[in-house]
């Protein structure tokens, strides 16, 4: 974890305690994500090992993708641990991204301004919805006289 922390500190170069705390949050979330990924892999490996005798009876060749898919299916259907690992993965990914966004907003001076302008939002035209001035041209069915 120390290597990851040093790498993130070198990259973000925090300048005050708030930034240091946010970088630590980023590192902690990333480190926990790495750990959860190892747990997910181990759970699949154990299940593939447990299913191996059955696969050897049913199939002449053992395709790793088929074995992995069968193990994944069995774990998702029968294991609260794997579902918990997936939920934890999602939670930590969001935590990591939020911490990075917080740091970037803090550095941009916008950490307190939560009003984001969305990409597809039209540019303001300087018109008020309360502006009652007529902007449409007047239409007449009367012929114009020269």
PDB file of N, CA, C and O in Angstrom, residues 69-80 82-83:
ATOM      1  N   UNK A  69     -17.325 -19.515 -16.747  1.00  0.00           N
ATOM      2  CA  UNK A  69     -18.742 -19.125 -16.800  1.00  0.00           C
ATOM      3  C   UNK A  69     -19.584 -19.999 -15.877  1.00  0.00           C
ATOM      4  O   UNK A  69     -20.467 -19.498 -15.169  1.00  0.00           O
ATOM      5  N   UNK A  70     -19.318 -21.306 -15.859  1.00  0.00           N
ATOM      6  CA  UNK A  70     -20.065 -22.205 -14.975  1.00  0.00           C
ATOM      7  C   UNK A  70     -19.786 -21.875 -13.512  1.00  0.00           C
ATOM      8  O   UNK A  70     -20.700 -21.866 -12.677  1.00  0.00           O
ATOM      9  N   UNK A  71     -18.535 -21.589 -13.198  1.00  0.00           N
ATOM     10  CA  UNK A  71     -18.185 -21.227 -11.827  1.00  0.00           C
ATOM     11  C   UNK A  71     -18.847 -19.913 -11.439  1.00  0.00           C
ATOM     12  O   UNK A  71     -19.395 -19.779 -10.340  1.00  0.00           O
ATOM     13  N   UNK A  72     -18.812 -18.940 -12.342  1.00  0.00           N
ATOM     14  CA  UNK A  72     -19.434 -17.642 -12.071  1.00  0.00           C
ATOM     15  C   UNK A  72     -20.925 -17.815 -11.821  1.00  0.00           C
ATOM     16  O   UNK A  72     -21.482 -17.273 -10.868  1.00  0.00           O
ATOM     17  N   UNK A  73     -21.579 -18.592 -12.669  1.00  0.00           N
ATOM     18  CA  UNK A  73     -23.010 -18.824 -12.528  1.00  0.00           C
ATOM     19  C   UNK A  73     -23.328 -19.495 -11.194  1.00  0.00           C
ATOM     20  O   UNK A  73     -24.266 -19.093 -10.495  1.00  0.00           O
ATOM     21  N   UNK A  74     -22.548 -20.502 -10.826  1.00  0.00           N
ATOM     22  CA  UNK A  74     -22.788 -21.200  -9.556  1.00  0.00           C
ATOM     23  C   UNK A  74     -22.565 -20.275  -8.370  1.00  0.00           C
ATOM     24  O   UNK A  74     -23.329 -20.302  -7.399  1.00  0.00           O
ATOM     25  N   UNK A  75     -21.544 -19.449  -8.445  1.00  0.00           N
ATOM     26  CA  UNK A  75     -21.240 -18.556  -7.326  1.00  0.00           C
ATOM     27  C   UNK A  75     -22.306 -17.480  -7.186  1.00  0.00           C
ATOM     28  O   UNK A  75     -22.769 -17.183  -6.089  1.00  0.00           O
ATOM     29  N   UNK A  76     -22.718 -16.895  -8.296  1.00  0.00           N
ATOM     30  CA  UNK A  76     -23.732 -15.839  -8.242  1.00  0.00           C
ATOM     31  C   UNK A  76     -25.046 -16.393  -7.704  1.00  0.00           C
ATOM     32  O   UNK A  76     -25.732 -15.745  -6.928  1.00  0.00           O
ATOM     33  N   UNK A  77     -25.375 -17.632  -8.107  1.00  0.00           N
ATOM     34  CA  UNK A  77     -26.628 -18.237  -7.651  1.00  0.00           C
ATOM     35  C   UNK A  77     -26.583 -18.688  -6.196  1.00  0.00           C
ATOM     36  O   UNK A  77     -27.606 -18.693  -5.522  1.00  0.00           O
ATOM     37  N   UNK A  78     -25.411 -19.066  -5.703  1.00  0.00           N
ATOM     38  CA  UNK A  78     -25.343 -19.727  -4.400  1.00  0.00           C
ATOM     39  C   UNK A  78     -24.451 -19.057  -3.363  1.00  0.00           C
ATOM     40  O   UNK A  78     -24.329 -19.566  -2.263  1.00  0.00           O
ATOM     41  N   UNK A  79     -23.793 -17.969  -3.696  1.00  0.00           N
ATOM     42  CA  UNK A  79     -22.809 -17.411  -2.775  1.00  0.00           C
ATOM     43  C   UNK A  79     -23.125 -15.968  -2.425  1.00  0.00           C
ATOM     44  O   UNK A  79     -23.063 -15.085  -3.275  1.00  0.00           O
ATOM     45  N   UNK A  80     -23.436 -15.740  -1.173  1.00  0.00           N
ATOM     46  CA  UNK A  80     -23.615 -14.364  -0.707  1.00  0.00           C
ATOM     47  C   UNK A  80     -22.282 -13.627  -0.710  1.00  0.00           C
ATOM     48  O   UNK A  80     -22.238 -12.426  -0.898  1.00  0.00           O
ATOM     49  N   UNK A  82     -19.795 -13.789  -2.888  1.00  0.00           N
ATOM     50  CA  UNK A  82     -19.432 -13.230  -4.187  1.00  0.00           C
ATOM     51  C   UNK A  82     -20.289 -12.012  -4.517  1.00  0.00           C
ATOM     52  O   UNK A  82     -19.794 -11.009  -5.013  1.00  0.00           O
ATOM     53  N   UNK A  83     -21.579 -12.096  -4.204  1.00  0.00           N
ATOM     54  CA  UNK A  83     -22.469 -10.951  -4.431  1.00  0.00           C
ATOM     55  C   UNK A  83     -22.017  -9.769  -3.581  1.00  0.00           C
ATOM     56  O   UNK A  83     -21.990  -8.623  -4.045  1.00  0.00           O
TER      57      UNK A  83
END
